[in-house]
mmCIF file of C-alpha atoms in Angstrom:
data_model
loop_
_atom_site.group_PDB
_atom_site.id
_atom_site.type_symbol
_atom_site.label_atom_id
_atom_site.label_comp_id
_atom_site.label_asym_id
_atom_site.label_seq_id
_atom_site.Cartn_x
_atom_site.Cartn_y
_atom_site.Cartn_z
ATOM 1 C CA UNK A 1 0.000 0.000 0.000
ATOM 2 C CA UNK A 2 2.890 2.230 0.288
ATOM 3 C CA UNK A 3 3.734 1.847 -2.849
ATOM 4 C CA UNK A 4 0.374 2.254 -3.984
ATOM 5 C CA UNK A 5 0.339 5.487 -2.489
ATOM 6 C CA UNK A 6 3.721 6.386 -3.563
ATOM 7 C CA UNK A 7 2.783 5.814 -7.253
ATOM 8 C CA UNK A 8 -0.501 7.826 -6.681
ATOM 9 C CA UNK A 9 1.199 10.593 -5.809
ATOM 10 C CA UNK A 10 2.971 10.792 -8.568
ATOM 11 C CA UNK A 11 0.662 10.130 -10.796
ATOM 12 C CA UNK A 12 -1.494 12.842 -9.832
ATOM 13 C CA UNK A 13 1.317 15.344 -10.204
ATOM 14 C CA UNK A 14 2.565 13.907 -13.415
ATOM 15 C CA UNK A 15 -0.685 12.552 -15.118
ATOM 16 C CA UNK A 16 -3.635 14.299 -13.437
ATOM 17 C CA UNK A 17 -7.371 13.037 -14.029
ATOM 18 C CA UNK A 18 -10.453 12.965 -12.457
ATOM 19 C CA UNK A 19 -10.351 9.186 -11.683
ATOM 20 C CA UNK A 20 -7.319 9.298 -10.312
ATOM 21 C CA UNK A 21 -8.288 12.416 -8.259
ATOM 22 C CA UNK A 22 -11.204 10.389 -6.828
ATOM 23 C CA UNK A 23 -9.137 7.169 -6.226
ATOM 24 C CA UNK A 24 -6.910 9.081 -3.813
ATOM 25 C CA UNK A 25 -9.855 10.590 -2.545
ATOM 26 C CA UNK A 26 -11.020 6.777 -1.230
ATOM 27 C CA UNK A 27 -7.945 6.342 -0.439
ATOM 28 C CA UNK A 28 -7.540 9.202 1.961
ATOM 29 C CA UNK A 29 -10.718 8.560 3.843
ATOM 30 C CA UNK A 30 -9.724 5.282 3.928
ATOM 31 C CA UNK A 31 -12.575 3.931 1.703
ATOM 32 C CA UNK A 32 -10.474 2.086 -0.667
ATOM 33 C CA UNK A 33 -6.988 0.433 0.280
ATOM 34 C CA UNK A 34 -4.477 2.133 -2.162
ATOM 35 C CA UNK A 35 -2.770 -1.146 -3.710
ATOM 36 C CA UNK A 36 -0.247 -0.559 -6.060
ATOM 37 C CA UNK A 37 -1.827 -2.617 -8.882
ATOM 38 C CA UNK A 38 -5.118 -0.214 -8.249
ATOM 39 C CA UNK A 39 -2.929 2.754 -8.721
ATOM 40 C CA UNK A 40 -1.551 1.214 -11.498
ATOM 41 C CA UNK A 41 -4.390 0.356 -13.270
ATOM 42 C CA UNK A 42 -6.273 3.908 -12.584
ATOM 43 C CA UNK A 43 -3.351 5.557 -13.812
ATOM 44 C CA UNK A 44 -3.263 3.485 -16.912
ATOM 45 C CA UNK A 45 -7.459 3.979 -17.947
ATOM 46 C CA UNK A 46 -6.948 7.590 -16.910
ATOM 47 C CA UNK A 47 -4.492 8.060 -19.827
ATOM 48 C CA UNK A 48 -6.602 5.199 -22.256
ATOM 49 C CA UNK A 49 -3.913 2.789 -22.398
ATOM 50 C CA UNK A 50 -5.084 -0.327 -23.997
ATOM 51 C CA UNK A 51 -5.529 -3.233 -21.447
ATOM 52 C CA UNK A 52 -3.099 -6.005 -23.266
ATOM 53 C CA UNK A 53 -0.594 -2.661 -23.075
ATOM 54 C CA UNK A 54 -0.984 -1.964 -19.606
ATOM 55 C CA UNK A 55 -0.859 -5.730 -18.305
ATOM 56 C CA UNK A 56 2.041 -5.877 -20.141
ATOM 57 C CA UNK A 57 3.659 -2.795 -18.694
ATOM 58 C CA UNK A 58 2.698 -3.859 -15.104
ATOM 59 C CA UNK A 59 3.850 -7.675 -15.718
ATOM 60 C CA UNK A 60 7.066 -6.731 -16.944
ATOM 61 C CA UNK A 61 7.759 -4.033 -15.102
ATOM 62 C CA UNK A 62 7.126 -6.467 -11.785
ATOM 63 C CA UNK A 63 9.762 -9.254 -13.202
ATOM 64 C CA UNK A 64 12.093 -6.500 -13.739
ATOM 65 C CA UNK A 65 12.315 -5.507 -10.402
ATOM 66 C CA UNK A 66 12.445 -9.171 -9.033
ATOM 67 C CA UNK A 67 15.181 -9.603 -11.096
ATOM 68 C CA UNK A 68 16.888 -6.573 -9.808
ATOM 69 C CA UNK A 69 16.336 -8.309 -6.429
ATOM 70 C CA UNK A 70 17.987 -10.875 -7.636
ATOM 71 C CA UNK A 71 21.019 -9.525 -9.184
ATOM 72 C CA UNK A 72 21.695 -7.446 -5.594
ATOM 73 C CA UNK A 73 20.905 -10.729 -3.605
ATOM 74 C CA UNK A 74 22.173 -13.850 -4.986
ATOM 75 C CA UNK A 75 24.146 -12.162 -6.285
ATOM 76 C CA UNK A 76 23.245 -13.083 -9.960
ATOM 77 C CA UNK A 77 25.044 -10.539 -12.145
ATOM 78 C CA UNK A 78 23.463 -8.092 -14.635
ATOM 79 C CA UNK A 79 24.095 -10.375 -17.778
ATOM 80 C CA UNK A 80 22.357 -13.137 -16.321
ATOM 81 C CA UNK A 81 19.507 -10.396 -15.478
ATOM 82 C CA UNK A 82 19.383 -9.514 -18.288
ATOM 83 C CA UNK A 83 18.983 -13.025 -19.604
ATOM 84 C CA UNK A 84 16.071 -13.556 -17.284
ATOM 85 C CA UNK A 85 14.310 -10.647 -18.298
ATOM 86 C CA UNK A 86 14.804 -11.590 -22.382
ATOM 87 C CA UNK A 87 13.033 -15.278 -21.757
ATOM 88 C CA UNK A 88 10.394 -13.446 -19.402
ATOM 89 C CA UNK A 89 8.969 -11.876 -22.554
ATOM 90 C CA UNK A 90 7.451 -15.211 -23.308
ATOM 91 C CA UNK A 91 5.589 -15.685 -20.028
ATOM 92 C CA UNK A 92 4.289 -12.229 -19.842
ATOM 93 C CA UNK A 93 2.392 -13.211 -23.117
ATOM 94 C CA UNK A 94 1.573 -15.976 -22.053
ATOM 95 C CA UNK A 95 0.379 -14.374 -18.310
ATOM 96 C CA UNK A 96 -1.670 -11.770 -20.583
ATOM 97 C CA UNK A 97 -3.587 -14.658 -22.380
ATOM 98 C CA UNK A 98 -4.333 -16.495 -19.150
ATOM 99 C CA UNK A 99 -5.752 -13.081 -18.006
ATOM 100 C CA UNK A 100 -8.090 -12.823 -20.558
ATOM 101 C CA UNK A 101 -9.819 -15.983 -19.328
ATOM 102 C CA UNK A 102 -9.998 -15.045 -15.933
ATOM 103 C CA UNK A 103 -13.286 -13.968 -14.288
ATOM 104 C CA UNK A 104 -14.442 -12.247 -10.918
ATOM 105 C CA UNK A 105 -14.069 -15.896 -8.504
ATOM 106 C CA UNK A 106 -10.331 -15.506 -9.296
ATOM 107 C CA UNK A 107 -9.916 -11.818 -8.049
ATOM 108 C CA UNK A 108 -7.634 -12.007 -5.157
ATOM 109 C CA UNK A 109 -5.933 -15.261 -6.238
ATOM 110 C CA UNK A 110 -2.448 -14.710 -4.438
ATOM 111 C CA UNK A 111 0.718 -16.801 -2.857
ATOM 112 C CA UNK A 112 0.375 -16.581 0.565
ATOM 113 C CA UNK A 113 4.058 -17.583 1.182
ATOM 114 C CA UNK A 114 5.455 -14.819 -1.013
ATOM 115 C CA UNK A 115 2.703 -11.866 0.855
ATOM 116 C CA UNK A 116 3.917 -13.169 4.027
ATOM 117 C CA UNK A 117 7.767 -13.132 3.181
ATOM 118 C CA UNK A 118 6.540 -9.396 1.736
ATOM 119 C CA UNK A 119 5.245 -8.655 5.190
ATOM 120 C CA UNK A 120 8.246 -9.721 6.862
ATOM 121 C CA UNK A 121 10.427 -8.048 5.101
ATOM 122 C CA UNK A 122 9.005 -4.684 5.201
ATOM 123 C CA UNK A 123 9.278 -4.826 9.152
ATOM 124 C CA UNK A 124 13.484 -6.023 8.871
ATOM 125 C CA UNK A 125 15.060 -3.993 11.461
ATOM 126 C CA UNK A 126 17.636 -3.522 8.100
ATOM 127 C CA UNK A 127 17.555 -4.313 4.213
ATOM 128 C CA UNK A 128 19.957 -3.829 1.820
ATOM 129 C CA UNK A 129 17.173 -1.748 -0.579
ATOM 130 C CA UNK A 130 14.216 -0.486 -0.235
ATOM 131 C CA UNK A 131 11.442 -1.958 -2.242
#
C-alpha cells in the first residue's frame, strides 16, 4: 500500500485526471486500500492505455524488479539479469492470455508464502534496498 500510495502521488502530479483524483480521494478517507496494482491500473485507464498494453507494462515491469532483487541478492550478475528478463517476454504473453480468461471468482488469487515473506520483510530492522 505504500507503494500504492507512492505511485498515486505521482501520478497525480505527473498525469492528473479525475479518476485518479477520486481514487486518492477513497484512499484518503480510507474507503479504498491504495494497492499498487489499483494505482496502477487507474493511472493506466486515466491516460486510455489499452488493457493487453498496460498488463504488459505492469507484468514486466514487476519481473524487472524481481530480477533486480535478484542480481543485488544472490548475487546473480546483470548479464544473467538480463537473460532472465529476455526469456520473461514469453511468459508475460503468455500471463496476458491467461488473463483474458480469468473472471471475478479468481480476483484475489495470491501466494500466501510470497505476501507473508513481503510482510516480513518490510518490518526487517535492516535491508539492503528499499522496495
Amino acid at each position: 500500500m505504500k507503494m500504492g500510495g507512492r505511485l498515486l502521488e505521482i501520478g497525480a502530479e505527473v498525469f492528473p485526471s479525475p479518476a485518479l483524483e477520486l481514487y486518492r480521494d477513497l484512499v484518503a478517507t480510507g474507503r479504498a486500500a491504495g494497492h499498487q496494482p489499483l494505482a496502477f491500473a487507474v493511472v493506466a485507464r486515466s491516460l486510455g492505455v489499452p488493457l493487453q498494453d498496460a498488463l504488459a507494462a505492469y507484468l514486466f515491469a514487476n519481473v524487472t524488479s524481481l530480477t533486480q532483487n535478484a542480481v543485488r541478492a544472490i548475487p546473480l550478475g546483470q548479464n544473467a539479469g538480463q537473460r532472465v528478463l529476455r526469456t520473461a517476454h514469453d511468459d508475460v504473453a503468455a500471463a496476458i492470455d491467461a488473463v483474458a480468461h480469468l473472471t471475478p471468482d479468481d480476483l484475489g488469487a495470491v501466494s500466501p508464502g510470497l505476501e507473508i515473506s513481503q510482510m516480513r520483510h518490510e518490518r526487517q530492522r535492516a535491508r539492503m534496498f528499499m522496495s
